[in-house]
Coordinates of N, CA and C in Angstrom, one line a residue:
M1 N 0.8 -1.2 0.0 CA 0.0 0.0 0.0 C 0.9 1.2 0.0
Y2 N 0.4 2.3 -0.5 CA 1.1 3.5 -0.7 C 0.4 4.7 0.0
N3 N 1.3 5.6 0.5 CA 0.7 6.8 1.2 C 1.4 8.0 0.6
F4 N 0.7 8.7 -0.4 CA 1.3 10.0 -0.9 C 0.1 10.8 -1.4
N5 N 0.3 12.1 -1.4 CA -0.7 13.0 -1.8 C -0.4 13.5 -3.2
L6 N -1.4 13.6 -4.0 CA -1.3 14.2 -5.4 C -1.6 15.6 -5.4
T7 N -0.9 16.4 -6.2 CA -1.2 17.8 -6.4 C -2.4 18.0 -7.3
E8 N -2.8 19.2 -7.5 CA -3.9 19.5 -8.3 C -3.7 19.0 -9.8
K9 N -4.6 18.3 -10.3 CA -4.5 17.8 -11.7 C -3.4 16.8 -11.9
E10 N -2.9 16.2 -10.8 CA -1.9 15.2 -11.0 C -2.5 13.8 -11.0
E11 N -2.0 13.0 -11.8 CA -2.6 11.6 -11.9 C -1.5 10.6 -11.9
V12 N -1.7 9.5 -11.3 CA -0.7 8.4 -11.3 C -0.8 7.7 -12.6
I13 N 0.4 7.5 -13.2 CA 0.5 6.8 -14.5 C 0.7 5.3 -14.2
E14 N 1.8 5.0 -13.4 CA 2.1 3.7 -13.1 C 3.0 3.6 -11.8
I15 N 2.9 2.5 -11.1 CA 3.7 2.3 -9.9 C 4.6 1.1 -10.2
F16 N 5.9 1.3 -9.9 CA 6.9 0.3 -10.1 C 7.5 -0.2 -8.8
D17 N 7.2 -1.4 -8.4 CA 7.8 -2.0 -7.2 C 9.1 -2.7 -7.5
R18 N 10.0 -2.7 -6.5 CA 11.2 -3.3 -6.5 C 12.0 -3.0 -7.8
I19 N 12.2 -1.7 -8.0 CA 13.0 -1.2 -9.2 C 14.4 -0.9 -8.7
W20 N 15.4 -1.3 -9.4 CA 16.8 -1.0 -9.0 C 17.2 0.4 -9.5
I21 N 17.8 1.2 -8.6 CA 18.3 2.5 -9.0 C 19.8 2.6 -8.4
K22 N 20.6 3.4 -9.1 CA 22.0 3.6 -8.7 C 22.3 5.0 -9.0
Q23 N 23.0 5.6 -8.0 CA 23.6 7.0 -8.1 C 25.0 6.9 -7.5
N24 N 26.0 7.1 -8.4 CA 27.4 7.0 -8.0 C 27.6 5.5 -7.5
N25 N 28.1 5.3 -6.3 CA 28.3 4.0 -5.8 C 27.1 3.5 -4.9
N26 N 26.1 4.3 -4.8 CA 24.9 3.9 -4.0 C 23.9 3.2 -4.9
E27 N 23.4 2.0 -4.5 CA 22.4 1.2 -5.2 C 21.3 0.8 -4.2
K28 N 20.1 0.7 -4.7 CA 19.1 0.1 -3.9 C 17.9 -0.3 -4.7
N29 N 17.1 -1.2 -4.2 CA 15.8 -1.5 -4.8 C 14.7 -0.7 -4.0
T30 N 13.8 -0.1 -4.8 CA 12.9 0.8 -4.2 C 11.6 0.8 -5.0
T31 N 10.6 1.6 -4.7 CA 9.4 1.7 -5.4 C 9.3 3.1 -6.0
I32 N 8.9 3.2 -7.3 CA 8.8 4.5 -7.9 C 7.4 4.6 -8.5
A33 N 6.8 5.7 -8.1 CA 5.4 6.1 -8.7 C 5.7 7.2 -9.7
L34 N 5.2 6.9 -11.0 CA 5.3 7.9 -12.0 C 3.9 8.6 -12.1
T35 N 3.9 9.9 -12.0 CA 2.7 10.7 -12.2 C 2.9 11.5 -13.5
N36 N 1.9 12.3 -13.8 CA 2.0 13.2 -15.0 C 2.8 14.4 -14.6
K37 N 3.3 14.5 -13.3 CA 4.0 15.7 -12.9 C 5.3 15.4 -12.2
R38 N 5.4 14.2 -11.6 CA 6.6 13.9 -10.8 C 7.0 12.4 -10.8
L39 N 8.2 12.1 -10.4 CA 8.7 10.8 -10.1 C 8.7 10.8 -8.5
L40 N 8.0 9.8 -7.9 CA 8.0 9.7 -6.5 C 8.7 8.4 -6.1
F41 N 9.7 8.6 -5.2 CA 10.4 7.4 -4.7 C 9.8 7.1 -3.3
L42 N 9.4 5.8 -3.1 CA 8.7 5.4 -1.9 C 9.4 4.2 -1.2
E43 N 9.3 4.2 0.1 CA 9.8 3.2 0.9 C 9.0 3.1 2.2
Y44 N 9.1 2.0 2.9 CA 8.5 1.9 4.2 C 9.2 2.8 5.2
S45 N 8.5 3.5 6.0 CA 9.1 4.4 7.0 C 9.8 3.6 8.1
K46 N 11.0 4.0 8.4 CA 11.8 3.4 9.5 C 11.4 4.0 10.8
D47 N 10.8 5.2 10.7 CA 10.5 5.9 11.9 C 9.1 5.7 12.5
N48 N 8.4 4.7 11.9 CA 7.1 4.4 12.4 C 7.1 3.6 13.7
P49 N 6.6 4.1 14.8 CA 6.7 3.4 16.1 C 6.0 2.0 16.1
N50 N 5.0 1.9 15.2 CA 4.3 0.6 15.1 C 5.2 -0.5 14.5
E51 N 6.3 -0.1 13.8 CA 7.2 -1.0 13.2 C 7.9 -1.8 14.3
V52 N 8.3 -1.1 15.3 CA 9.0 -1.8 16.4 C 8.1 -2.8 17.1
L53 N 6.8 -2.5 17.3 CA 5.8 -3.4 17.8 C 5.6 -4.6 16.9
R54 N 5.6 -4.3 15.6 CA 5.3 -5.4 14.6 C 6.4 -6.4 14.7
T55 N 7.7 -6.0 14.7 CA 8.8 -6.9 14.7 C 9.0 -7.6 16.1
A56 N 8.7 -6.8 17.2 CA 8.9 -7.4 18.5 C 7.8 -8.3 19.0
R57 N 6.6 -7.9 18.7 CA 5.4 -8.7 19.3 C 4.5 -9.3 18.2
G58 N 4.8 -9.2 17.0 CA 4.0 -9.7 16.0 C 2.7 -9.0 15.7
L59 N 2.7 -7.7 16.1 CA 1.5 -6.8 15.9 C 1.3 -6.7 14.4
E60 N 0.1 -6.8 13.9 CA -0.3 -6.6 12.5 C -1.0 -5.3 12.3
Y61 N -0.5 -4.5 11.4 CA -1.2 -3.3 11.0 C -0.9 -3.0 9.5
P62 N -1.7 -2.2 8.8 CA -1.4 -2.0 7.4 C -0.1 -1.1 7.2
R63 N 0.8 -1.6 6.5 CA 2.0 -0.9 6.2 C 1.9 -0.1 4.9
Y64 N 2.4 1.1 4.9 CA 2.3 2.0 3.8 C 3.7 2.5 3.4
K65 N 4.0 2.4 2.1 CA 5.2 3.1 1.6 C 5.0 4.5 1.5
E66 N 5.9 5.3 1.9 CA 5.8 6.8 1.9 C 6.9 7.4 1.1
V67 N 6.7 8.6 0.6 CA 7.6 9.3 -0.3 C 8.8 9.7 0.5
Y68 N 10.0 9.3 0.0 CA 11.2 9.8 0.7 C 12.0 10.7 -0.2
Y69 N 11.6 10.8 -1.5 CA 12.3 11.7 -2.5 C 11.4 11.9 -3.7
Q70 N 11.4 13.0 -4.3 CA 10.6 13.3 -5.5 C 11.4 14.2 -6.5
I71 N 11.0 14.0 -7.7 CA 11.7 14.7 -8.8 C 10.5 15.2 -9.7
P72 N 10.4 16.5 -9.8 CA 9.4 17.1 -10.8 C 9.9 16.7 -12.2
L73 N 9.0 16.3 -13.1 CA 9.3 15.8 -14.4 C 10.0 16.9 -15.2
D74 N 9.7 18.2 -14.9 CA 10.3 19.3 -15.7 C 11.8 19.5 -15.2
N75 N 12.2 18.8 -14.2 CA 13.6 18.8 -13.8 C 14.5 17.8 -14.5
I76 N 13.9 17.0 -15.3 CA 14.6 16.0 -16.1 C 15.1 16.6 -17.4
K77 N 16.4 16.6 -17.5 CA 17.0 17.2 -18.7 C 17.2 16.3 -19.9
K78 N 17.6 15.0 -19.5 CA 18.0 14.1 -20.6 C 17.7 12.6 -20.1
L79 N 17.3 11.8 -21.0 CA 17.2 10.3 -20.8 C 18.2 9.6 -21.7
N80 N 18.9 8.6 -21.2 CA 19.8 7.9 -21.9 C 19.5 6.4 -21.8
E81 N 19.8 5.7 -22.9 CA 19.6 4.2 -22.9 C 20.9 3.6 -23.3
E82 N 21.6 2.9 -22.4 CA 22.8 2.2 -22.7 C 22.6 0.8 -22.1
E83 N 23.6 0.3 -21.3 CA 23.4 -1.0 -20.6 C 22.3 -0.9 -19.6
T84 N 22.2 0.3 -19.0 CA 21.0 0.6 -18.1 C 20.4 1.9 -18.6
Y85 N 19.4 2.3 -18.0 CA 18.8 3.6 -18.4 C 19.2 4.6 -17.4
S86 N 19.4 5.9 -17.9 CA 19.8 6.9 -17.0 C 19.0 8.2 -17.2
I87 N 18.9 9.0 -16.1 CA 18.2 10.2 -16.1 C 19.2 11.3 -15.7
T88 N 19.4 12.3 -16.5 CA 20.2 13.5 -16.1 C 19.2 14.6 -15.7
L89 N 19.4 15.2 -14.6 CA 18.6 16.3 -14.1 C 19.2 17.7 -14.5
V90 N 18.4 18.7 -14.4 CA 18.8 20.1 -14.8 C 20.0 20.5 -13.9
D91 N 20.1 20.0 -12.7 CA 21.2 20.4 -11.8 C 22.5 19.5 -12.1
S92 N 22.5 18.7 -13.1 CA 23.5 17.8 -13.6 C 23.7 16.6 -12.7
N93 N 22.9 16.4 -11.7 CA 22.8 15.1 -11.0 C 22.2 14.1 -12.0
S94 N 22.6 12.8 -11.7 CA 22.0 11.7 -12.6 C 21.9 10.5 -11.8
F95 N 21.1 9.6 -12.2 CA 21.0 8.2 -11.6 C 20.6 7.2 -12.7
E96 N 20.8 6.0 -12.5 CA 20.5 4.9 -13.4 C 19.4 4.1 -12.8
F97 N 18.7 3.4 -13.7 CA 17.6 2.4 -13.3 C 17.6 1.3 -14.4
D98 N 16.8 0.3 -14.1 CA 16.8 -0.9 -15.0 C 15.5 -1.3 -15.6
D99 N 14.5 -0.4 -15.6 CA 13.2 -0.8 -16.0 C 12.8 -0.2 -17.3
S100 N 12.7 -1.0 -18.4 CA 12.4 -0.5 -19.7 C 11.0 0.1 -19.8
R101 N 10.0 -0.4 -19.1 CA 8.7 0.2 -19.1 C 8.7 1.7 -18.6
L102 N 9.4 1.9 -17.5 CA 9.6 3.3 -16.9 C 10.3 4.2 -17.9
F103 N 11.3 3.7 -18.6 CA 12.0 4.4 -19.6 C 11.1 4.9 -20.7
E104 N 10.3 3.9 -21.2 CA 9.4 4.2 -22.3 C 8.3 5.3 -21.9
L105 N 7.8 5.1 -20.7 CA 6.8 6.1 -20.2 C 7.4 7.4 -20.1
L106 N 8.6 7.5 -19.5 CA 9.3 8.8 -19.4 C 9.6 9.4 -20.7
K107 N 10.0 8.6 -21.7 CA 10.2 9.1 -23.1 C 9.0 9.7 -23.7
N108 N 7.8 9.2 -23.4 CA 6.6 9.6 -24.0 C 5.8 10.6 -23.2
T109 N 6.4 11.2 -22.1 CA 5.8 12.2 -21.3 C 6.2 13.6 -21.7
N110 N 6.8 13.8 -22.9 CA 7.2 15.1 -23.5 C 8.2 15.8 -22.6
I111 N 9.2 15.0 -22.2 CA 10.4 15.6 -21.5 C 11.3 16.2 -22.5

């Protein structure tokens, strides 16, 4: 389950679970939600006090992935396709990912 708010006239295009991303030497598997305005990076919150109870006592509660980072689509400067796919942002930062469906959707969002 996911916990994020959409802005006015924003719509979810697709959600990608367990997608590999890499920036410099940092790699992780995460969840990415693509909307018509932003890329949202989601993960389970480590700061949720219920998480301690869940692991210690077997408490069950609905877990939600929350946004830990977001990129407005108009901050994407360039998309590249090589061994992996990469996104270069207007501030010259970049990261790689491995999902061809996300790459195609980003290519078709008029970036």
